[in-house]
CSV table of C-alpha atoms in Angstrom, one decimal:
chain,number,residue,atom,x,y,z
A,70,UNK,CA,175.0,77.9,82.5
A,71,UNK,CA,174.5,74.3,81.3
A,72,UNK,CA,172.6,73.7,77.9
A,73,UNK,CA,169.2,71.7,78.1
A,74,UNK,CA,169.1,68.1,76.9
A,75,UNK,CA,166.6,66.9,73.6
A,76,UNK,CA,164.0,66.5,76.7
A,77,UNK,CA,164.1,69.4,78.0
A,78,UNK,CA,164.1,71.7,75.1
A,79,UNK,CA,160.7,69.8,74.2
A,80,UNK,CA,159.1,70.8,77.6
A,81,UNK,CA,159.7,74.0,77.9
A,82,UNK,CA,157.0,75.3,75.6
A,83,UNK,CA,154.8,74.0,77.8
A,84,UNK,CA,156.4,74.5,80.2
A,85,UNK,CA,155.7,78.5,79.1
A,86,UNK,CA,151.8,78.1,78.5
A,87,UNK,CA,151.4,76.1,81.2
A,88,UNK,CA,152.8,79.2,83.3
A,89,UNK,CA,150.9,81.6,80.7
A,90,UNK,CA,147.4,79.9,81.5
A,91,UNK,CA,148.5,80.1,84.8
A,92,UNK,CA,149.0,83.8,85.6
A,93,UNK,CA,145.6,85.1,83.3
A,94,UNK,CA,144.4,83.1,86.6
A,95,UNK,CA,146.4,85.7,89.9
A,96,UNK,CA,145.8,88.0,91.5
A,97,UNK,CA,147.8,90.2,93.9
A,98,UNK,CA,146.7,87.5,96.4
A,99,UNK,CA,148.1,84.8,94.5
A,100,UNK,CA,146.0,82.2,91.9
A,101,UNK,CA,142.4,81.6,92.8
A,102,UNK,CA,139.7,79.9,90.4
A,103,UNK,CA,136.7,82.1,89.0
A,104,UNK,CA,134.3,78.5,89.5
A,105,UNK,CA,131.7,77.6,87.6
A,106,UNK,CA,129.3,81.5,86.5
A,107,UNK,CA,126.7,79.2,86.2
A,108,UNK,CA,124.2,80.2,83.1
A,109,UNK,CA,122.4,83.2,82.7
A,110,UNK,CA,119.2,83.0,81.1
A,111,UNK,CA,116.7,85.9,79.4
A,112,UNK,CA,112.8,86.4,81.6
A,113,UNK,CA,110.0,84.3,80.7
A,114,UNK,CA,107.6,86.4,79.9
A,115,UNK,CA,104.0,85.2,81.5
A,116,UNK,CA,101.0,85.6,79.2
A,117,UNK,CA,101.7,88.3,77.6
A,118,UNK,CA,99.1,87.8,75.0
A,119,UNK,CA,96.9,89.6,78.3
A,120,UNK,CA,96.4,93.2,79.0
A,121,UNK,CA,94.5,94.8,82.1
A,122,UNK,CA,91.7,97.1,80.8
A,123,UNK,CA,92.8,100.9,80.9
A,124,UNK,CA,90.9,102.4,84.0
A,125,UNK,CA,88.3,104.6,83.4
A,126,UNK,CA,86.9,107.8,84.2
A,127,UNK,CA,87.4,108.6,87.0
A,128,UNK,CA,89.1,105.1,88.2
A,129,UNK,CA,92.1,106.6,88.9
A,130,UNK,CA,92.9,106.8,93.0
A,131,UNK,CA,95.9,108.6,91.9
A,132,UNK,CA,94.7,111.7,90.2
A,133,UNK,CA,93.8,115.2,92.0
A,134,UNK,CA,89.9,116.1,92.4
A,135,UNK,CA,88.6,119.6,93.9
A,136,UNK,CA,86.6,117.6,97.2
A,137,UNK,CA,82.7,118.3,96.7
A,138,UNK,CA,80.5,119.0,99.2
A,139,UNK,CA,82.9,121.3,101.4
A,140,UNK,CA,82.8,125.4,101.7
A,141,UNK,CA,86.5,127.2,101.3
A,142,UNK,CA,89.0,127.2,103.3
A,143,UNK,CA,90.3,131.0,104.4
A,144,UNK,CA,92.8,132.5,105.1
A,145,UNK,CA,94.4,128.8,103.4
A,146,UNK,CA,95.4,127.1,105.9
A,147,UNK,CA,94.4,123.8,106.9
A,148,UNK,CA,94.3,124.8,110.8
A,149,UNK,CA,91.3,124.9,111.8
A,150,UNK,CA,89.6,122.8,109.4
A,151,UNK,CA,87.6,119.1,110.9
A,152,UNK,CA,89.8,116.4,109.2
A,153,UNK,CA,86.5,114.4,110.1
A,154,UNK,CA,84.3,115.8,107.7
A,155,UNK,CA,87.0,116.5,104.8
A,156,UNK,CA,88.0,112.3,104.8
A,157,UNK,CA,83.8,111.9,104.8
A,158,UNK,CA,83.0,114.6,102.3
A,159,UNK,CA,86.5,112.3,100.1
A,160,UNK,CA,83.9,109.7,101.0
A,161,UNK,CA,80.7,110.2,99.9
A,162,UNK,CA,82.3,111.3,96.6
A,163,UNK,CA,84.6,108.7,96.7
A,164,UNK,CA,82.2,106.4,96.9
A,165,UNK,CA,79.4,107.5,94.9
A,166,UNK,CA,81.8,107.4,91.8
A,167,UNK,CA,83.5,104.7,92.3
A,168,UNK,CA,80.0,102.2,92.0
A,169,UNK,CA,81.2,98.9,94.4
A,170,UNK,CA,84.3,98.8,92.6
A,171,UNK,CA,86.7,99.2,95.1
A,172,UNK,CA,89.4,100.8,93.0
A,173,UNK,CA,89.2,104.2,93.9
A,174,UNK,CA,87.6,103.1,97.6
A,175,UNK,CA,87.2,100.0,99.9
A,176,UNK,CA,83.5,99.4,100.5
A,177,UNK,CA,83.2,99.5,103.5
A,178,UNK,CA,84.7,102.7,103.8
A,179,UNK,CA,81.2,104.4,104.1
A,180,UNK,CA,80.3,101.8,106.9
A,181,UNK,CA,83.2,102.7,109.3
A,182,UNK,CA,82.7,106.4,109.0
A,183,UNK,CA,79.3,106.1,110.6
A,184,UNK,CA,81.1,105.5,113.3
A,185,UNK,CA,82.6,108.7,113.8
A,186,UNK,CA,79.6,111.5,115.7
A,187,UNK,CA,79.7,115.3,115.4
A,188,UNK,CA,82.5,115.5,117.9
A,189,UNK,CA,85.3,117.6,116.5
A,190,UNK,CA,87.2,114.4,117.1
A,191,UNK,CA,84.9,112.1,115.6
A,192,UNK,CA,83.9,110.7,119.0
A,193,UNK,CA,86.4,107.4,120.3
A,194,UNK,CA,84.7,105.0,118.2
A,195,UNK,CA,85.7,107.3,114.7
A,196,UNK,CA,89.0,105.5,112.4
A,197,UNK,CA,89.5,108.6,111.0
A,198,UNK,CA,93.6,108.8,112.7
A,199,UNK,CA,94.2,112.4,114.1
A,200,UNK,CA,95.5,114.4,111.0
A,201,UNK,CA,99.2,115.7,110.7
A,202,UNK,CA,99.5,119.2,109.6
A,203,UNK,CA,102.7,119.1,106.7
A,204,UNK,CA,103.6,121.1,104.1
A,205,UNK,CA,104.5,118.7,100.7
A,206,UNK,CA,103.9,120.8,98.1
A,207,UNK,CA,107.5,123.7,98.9
A,208,UNK,CA,104.2,126.1,98.9
A,209,UNK,CA,104.5,127.2,102.1
A,210,UNK,CA,101.2,125.6,103.3
A,211,UNK,CA,100.2,122.6,105.3
A,212,UNK,CA,98.6,120.1,104.2
A,213,UNK,CA,96.2,117.7,105.9
A,214,UNK,CA,97.8,113.9,106.0
A,215,UNK,CA,95.6,111.2,107.5
A,216,UNK,CA,93.8,107.5,107.3
A,217,UNK,CA,90.6,105.9,107.9
A,218,UNK,CA,91.3,102.5,109.4
A,219,UNK,CA,89.0,100.3,107.4
A,220,UNK,CA,89.6,97.0,109.5
A,221,UNK,CA,92.5,97.0,112.0
A,222,UNK,CA,95.0,96.1,108.9
A,223,UNK,CA,93.8,97.9,105.9
A,224,UNK,CA,93.6,101.4,105.6
A,225,UNK,CA,92.7,104.5,103.6
A,226,UNK,CA,95.4,107.2,103.3
A,227,UNK,CA,94.5,110.5,102.1
A,228,UNK,CA,96.1,114.1,101.5
A,229,UNK,CA,95.1,117.0,101.6
A,230,UNK,CA,95.5,120.3,100.0
A,231,UNK,CA,94.3,124.2,99.7
A,232,UNK,CA,94.2,125.5,96.3
A,233,UNK,CA,94.4,129.1,95.5
A,234,UNK,CA,91.0,129.9,95.1
A,235,UNK,CA,90.3,128.5,98.9
A,236,UNK,CA,88.7,124.8,97.6
A,237,UNK,CA,89.9,121.3,99.2
A,238,UNK,CA,91.7,118.7,96.8
A,239,UNK,CA,93.2,115.6,97.3
A,240,UNK,CA,96.8,114.7,96.1
A,241,UNK,CA,96.8,111.6,97.6
A,242,UNK,CA,94.6,108.3,98.2
A,243,UNK,CA,96.3,105.1,98.7
A,244,UNK,CA,95.1,101.9,100.6
A,245,UNK,CA,97.8,99.9,101.9
A,246,UNK,CA,98.6,97.7,105.0
A,247,UNK,CA,100.3,100.8,107.1
A,248,UNK,CA,103.4,100.2,109.0
A,249,UNK,CA,104.6,103.3,109.2
A,250,UNK,CA,104.1,107.0,107.7
A,251,UNK,CA,106.8,109.3,107.2
A,252,UNK,CA,107.2,113.0,106.5
A,253,UNK,CA,110.4,114.7,105.9
A,254,UNK,CA,110.6,117.7,103.7
A,255,UNK,CA,108.5,117.4,100.4
A,256,UNK,CA,108.6,114.1,100.8
A,257,UNK,CA,105.9,111.0,101.8
A,258,UNK,CA,107.1,107.3,102.6
A,259,UNK,CA,104.9,104.4,103.2
A,260,UNK,CA,106.4,101.6,105.3
A,261,UNK,CA,104.2,97.8,104.6
A,262,UNK,CA,105.0,94.5,105.1
A,263,UNK,CA,106.3,91.9,102.9
A,264,UNK,CA,105.7,88.2,102.2
A,265,UNK,CA,109.3,88.5,104.1
A,266,UNK,CA,108.6,89.0,107.9
A,267,UNK,CA,111.6,90.7,108.3
A,268,UNK,CA,111.3,92.8,105.7
A,269,UNK,CA,108.7,95.9,104.6
A,270,UNK,CA,108.5,97.8,101.4
A,271,UNK,CA,109.1,101.9,100.9
A,272,UNK,CA,106.9,103.6,99.1
A,273,UNK,CA,108.3,107.0,97.9
A,274,UNK,CA,105.9,110.4,97.4
A,275,UNK,CA,106.6,113.4,96.3
A,276,UNK,CA,104.8,116.7,95.1
A,277,UNK,CA,104.8,116.3,90.8
A,278,UNK,CA,104.0,120.1,91.1
A,279,UNK,CA,102.6,119.8,87.6
A,280,UNK,CA,100.5,116.6,88.1
A,281,UNK,CA,99.4,118.9,91.0
A,282,UNK,CA,99.4,115.0,92.9
A,283,UNK,CA,101.8,113.4,95.3
A,284,UNK,CA,104.1,110.8,92.7
A,285,UNK,CA,105.8,107.9,93.5
A,286,UNK,CA,108.7,108.1,92.8
A,287,UNK,CA,110.7,105.2,94.1
A,288,UNK,CA,110.2,102.1,95.4
A,289,UNK,CA,112.3,100.3,98.1
A,290,UNK,CA,113.2,97.3,100.5
A,291,UNK,CA,114.1,98.0,104.7
A,292,UNK,CA,114.6,96.4,107.3
A,293,UNK,CA,112.0,95.7,110.0
A,294,UNK,CA,112.7,98.2,112.8
A,295,UNK,CA,113.0,94.9,114.7
A,296,UNK,CA,115.0,92.5,112.9
A,297,UNK,CA,118.0,94.9,113.6
A,298,UNK,CA,116.8,94.4,116.7
A,299,UNK,CA,116.3,91.3,117.4
A,300,UNK,CA,113.3,91.7,118.5
A,301,UNK,CA,109.7,90.1,117.4
A,302,UNK,CA,109.8,90.8,113.4
A,303,UNK,CA,107.6,93.1,111.9
A,304,UNK,CA,104.3,93.0,114.2
A,305,UNK,CA,101.5,93.6,110.6
A,306,UNK,CA,103.0,91.1,108.8
A,307,UNK,CA,101.7,88.1,111.5
A,308,UNK,CA,98.4,89.3,111.6
A,309,UNK,CA,95.9,88.2,109.2
């Protein structure tokens, strides 16, 4: 092999450096450029010195509460319990405790309940949804799941259980736009529209035996069923 000329010997280290640099950016598909990775910025905290006051006594809608004014449940079974009467007793007590703040219950709820008659189902104009019985506590006894529709969009979701002494207790209260409510085993998922018409937020509640309530365990985003099929986006996102 012919030896390198003086010029070739001088160029060899430069060539080696270029090849070494190129090898550092190579993968199985050959050379690639990572491009501009941009600049990472720390989040900016807004109004860091301003904090809300803690809720006062009785102002926590997520806490369990025995519904006053209701008879004890025979046989510890929700079957045969009048859902409208349970909601009426709960809303009446919550309205008095709320004192118009709207933290525990929508201020319009009592007026809406006035549309219900003494019929078992509350009559044709009653805004209380048909009750659903499902065991969400895992104790083998079914809970009562229902909702009071406020204005055609906003609803008050309620879940009630029977305690060991026969008293009826509320274990979940949630105000929202109920795009969908699903139950499976000891989970209750609430689907609500977001500002993105193709997305819904999903709040997953599970039974917390220590707290004695349904606690929020996970909050995720999901595609609207209509968005998956290519039809009109979530109906609730386009109303009101």
